[in-house]
PDB file of C-alpha atoms in Angstrom:
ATOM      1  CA  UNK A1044     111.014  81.711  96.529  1.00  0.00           C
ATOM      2  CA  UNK A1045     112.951  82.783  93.506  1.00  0.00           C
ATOM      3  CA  UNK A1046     115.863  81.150  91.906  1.00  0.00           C
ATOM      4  CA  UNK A1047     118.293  80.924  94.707  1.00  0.00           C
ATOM      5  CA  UNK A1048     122.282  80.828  94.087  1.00  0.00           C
ATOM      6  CA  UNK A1049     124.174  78.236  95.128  1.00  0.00           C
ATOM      7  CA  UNK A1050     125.687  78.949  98.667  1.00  0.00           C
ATOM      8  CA  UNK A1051     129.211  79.163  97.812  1.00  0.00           C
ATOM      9  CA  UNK A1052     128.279  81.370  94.736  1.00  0.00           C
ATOM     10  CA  UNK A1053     126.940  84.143  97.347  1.00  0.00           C
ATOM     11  CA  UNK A1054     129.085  87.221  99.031  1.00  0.00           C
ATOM     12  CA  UNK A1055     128.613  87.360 102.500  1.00  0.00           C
ATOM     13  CA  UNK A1056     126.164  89.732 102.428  1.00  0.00           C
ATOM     14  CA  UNK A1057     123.612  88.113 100.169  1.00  0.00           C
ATOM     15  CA  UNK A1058     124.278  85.144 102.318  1.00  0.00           C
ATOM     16  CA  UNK A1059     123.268  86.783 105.626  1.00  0.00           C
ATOM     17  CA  UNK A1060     120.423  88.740 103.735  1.00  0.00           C
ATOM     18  CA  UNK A1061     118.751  85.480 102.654  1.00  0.00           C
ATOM     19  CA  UNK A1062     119.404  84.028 106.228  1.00  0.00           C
ATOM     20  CA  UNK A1063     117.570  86.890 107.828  1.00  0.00           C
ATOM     21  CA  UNK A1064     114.195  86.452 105.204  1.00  0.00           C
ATOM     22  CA  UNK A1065     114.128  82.682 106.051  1.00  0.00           C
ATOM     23  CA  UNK A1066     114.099  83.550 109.669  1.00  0.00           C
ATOM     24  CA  UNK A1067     111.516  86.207 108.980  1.00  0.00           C
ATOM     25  CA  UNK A1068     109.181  83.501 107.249  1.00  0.00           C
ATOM     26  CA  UNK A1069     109.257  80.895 109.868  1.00  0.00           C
ATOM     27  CA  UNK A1070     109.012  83.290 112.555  1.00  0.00           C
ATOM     28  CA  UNK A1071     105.751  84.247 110.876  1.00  0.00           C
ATOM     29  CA  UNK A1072     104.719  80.077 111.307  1.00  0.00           C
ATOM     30  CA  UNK A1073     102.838  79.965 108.193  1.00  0.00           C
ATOM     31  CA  UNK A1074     104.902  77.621 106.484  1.00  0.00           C
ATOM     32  CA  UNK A1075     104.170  73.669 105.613  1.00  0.00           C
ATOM     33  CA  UNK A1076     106.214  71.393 107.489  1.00  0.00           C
ATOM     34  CA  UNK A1077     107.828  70.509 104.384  1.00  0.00           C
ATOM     35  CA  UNK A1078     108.640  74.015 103.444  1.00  0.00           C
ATOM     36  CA  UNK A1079     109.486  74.912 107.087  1.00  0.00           C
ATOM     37  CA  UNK A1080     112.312  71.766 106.643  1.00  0.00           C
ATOM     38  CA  UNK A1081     113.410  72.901 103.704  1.00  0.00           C
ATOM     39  CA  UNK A1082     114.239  76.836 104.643  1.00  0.00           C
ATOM     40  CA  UNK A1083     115.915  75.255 108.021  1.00  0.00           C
ATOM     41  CA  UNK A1084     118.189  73.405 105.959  1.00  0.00           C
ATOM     42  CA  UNK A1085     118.910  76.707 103.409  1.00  0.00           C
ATOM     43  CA  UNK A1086     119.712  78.352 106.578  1.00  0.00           C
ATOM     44  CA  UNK A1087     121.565  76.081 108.068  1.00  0.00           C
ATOM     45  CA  UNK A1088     123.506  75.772 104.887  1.00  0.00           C
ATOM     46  CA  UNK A1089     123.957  79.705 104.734  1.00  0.00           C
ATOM     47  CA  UNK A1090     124.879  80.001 108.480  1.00  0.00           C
ATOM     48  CA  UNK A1091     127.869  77.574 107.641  1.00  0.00           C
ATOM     49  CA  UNK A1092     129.078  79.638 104.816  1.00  0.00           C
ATOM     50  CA  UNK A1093     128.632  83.040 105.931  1.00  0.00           C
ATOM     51  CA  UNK A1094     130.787  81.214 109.525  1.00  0.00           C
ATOM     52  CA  UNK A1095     133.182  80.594 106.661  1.00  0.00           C
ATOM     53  CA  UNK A1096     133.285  83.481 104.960  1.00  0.00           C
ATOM     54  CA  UNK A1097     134.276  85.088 108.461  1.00  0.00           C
ATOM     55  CA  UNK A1098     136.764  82.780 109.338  1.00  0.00           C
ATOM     56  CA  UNK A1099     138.609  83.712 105.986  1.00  0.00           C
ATOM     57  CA  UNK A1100     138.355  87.328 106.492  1.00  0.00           C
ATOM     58  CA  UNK A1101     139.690  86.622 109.835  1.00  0.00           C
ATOM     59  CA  UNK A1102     142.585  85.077 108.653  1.00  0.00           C
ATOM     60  CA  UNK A1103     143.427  87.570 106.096  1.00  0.00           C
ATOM     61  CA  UNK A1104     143.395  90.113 108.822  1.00  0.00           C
ATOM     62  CA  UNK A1105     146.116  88.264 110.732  1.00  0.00           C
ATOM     63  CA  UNK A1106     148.019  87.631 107.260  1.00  0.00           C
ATOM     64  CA  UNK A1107     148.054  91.370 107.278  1.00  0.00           C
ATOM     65  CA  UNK A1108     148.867  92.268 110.755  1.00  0.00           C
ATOM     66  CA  UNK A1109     151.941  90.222 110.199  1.00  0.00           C
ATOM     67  CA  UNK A1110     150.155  87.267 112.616  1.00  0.00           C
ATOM     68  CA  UNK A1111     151.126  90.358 115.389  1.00  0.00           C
ATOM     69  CA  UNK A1112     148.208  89.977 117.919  1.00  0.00           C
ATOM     70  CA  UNK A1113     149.548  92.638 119.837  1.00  0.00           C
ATOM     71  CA  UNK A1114     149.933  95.506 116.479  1.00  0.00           C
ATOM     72  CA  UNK A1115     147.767  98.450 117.316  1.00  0.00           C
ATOM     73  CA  UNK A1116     144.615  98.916 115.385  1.00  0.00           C
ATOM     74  CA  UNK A1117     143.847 102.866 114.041  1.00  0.00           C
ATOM     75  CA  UNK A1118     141.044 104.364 112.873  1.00  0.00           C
ATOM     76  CA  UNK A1119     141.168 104.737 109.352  1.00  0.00           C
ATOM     77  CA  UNK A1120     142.316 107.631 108.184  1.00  0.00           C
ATOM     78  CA  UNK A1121     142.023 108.368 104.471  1.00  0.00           C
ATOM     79  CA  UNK A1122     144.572 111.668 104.088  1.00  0.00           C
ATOM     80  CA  UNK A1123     147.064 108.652 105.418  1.00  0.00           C
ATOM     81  CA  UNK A1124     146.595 106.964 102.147  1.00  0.00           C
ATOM     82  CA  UNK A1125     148.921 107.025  99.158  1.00  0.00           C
ATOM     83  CA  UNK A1126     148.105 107.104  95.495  1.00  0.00           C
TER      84      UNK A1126
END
């Protein structure tokens, strides 16, 4: 594997990239035990973080809405945007 980042150092998705090659490579079962343990844990560790990384975008959203669970959601519409 080649130098990996540390998990918090990683955007969301280069953590969920990474998560989906570990799965790849045990699904293919011809890891060691060892190594087998070791990309569990990496995933586990990236599953956590890219939970987290959702959880904060989350809550930004809800900052934005004005914590409004009821504001209407639009399509985006860029000729609505000012300069």
């Amino acid at each position: 594997m080649t130098s990996r980042k540390k998990t918090e150092n990683l955007s969301f998705e280069e953590s969920m990239q990474e998560l989906d090659s570990i799965v790849n490579q045990m699904e293919e079962g011809e890891l060691s035990l060892e190594d087998a343990l070791s990309r569990f844990e990496r995933g586990v560790q990236l599953a956590r973080h890219s939970q987290n990384k959702l959880k904060q975008a989350e809550q930004k959203v809800q900052i934005l809405m004005g914590q409004d669970e009821q504001a209407p959601l639009a399509d985006f519409d860029p000729a609505n945007t000012q300069d």
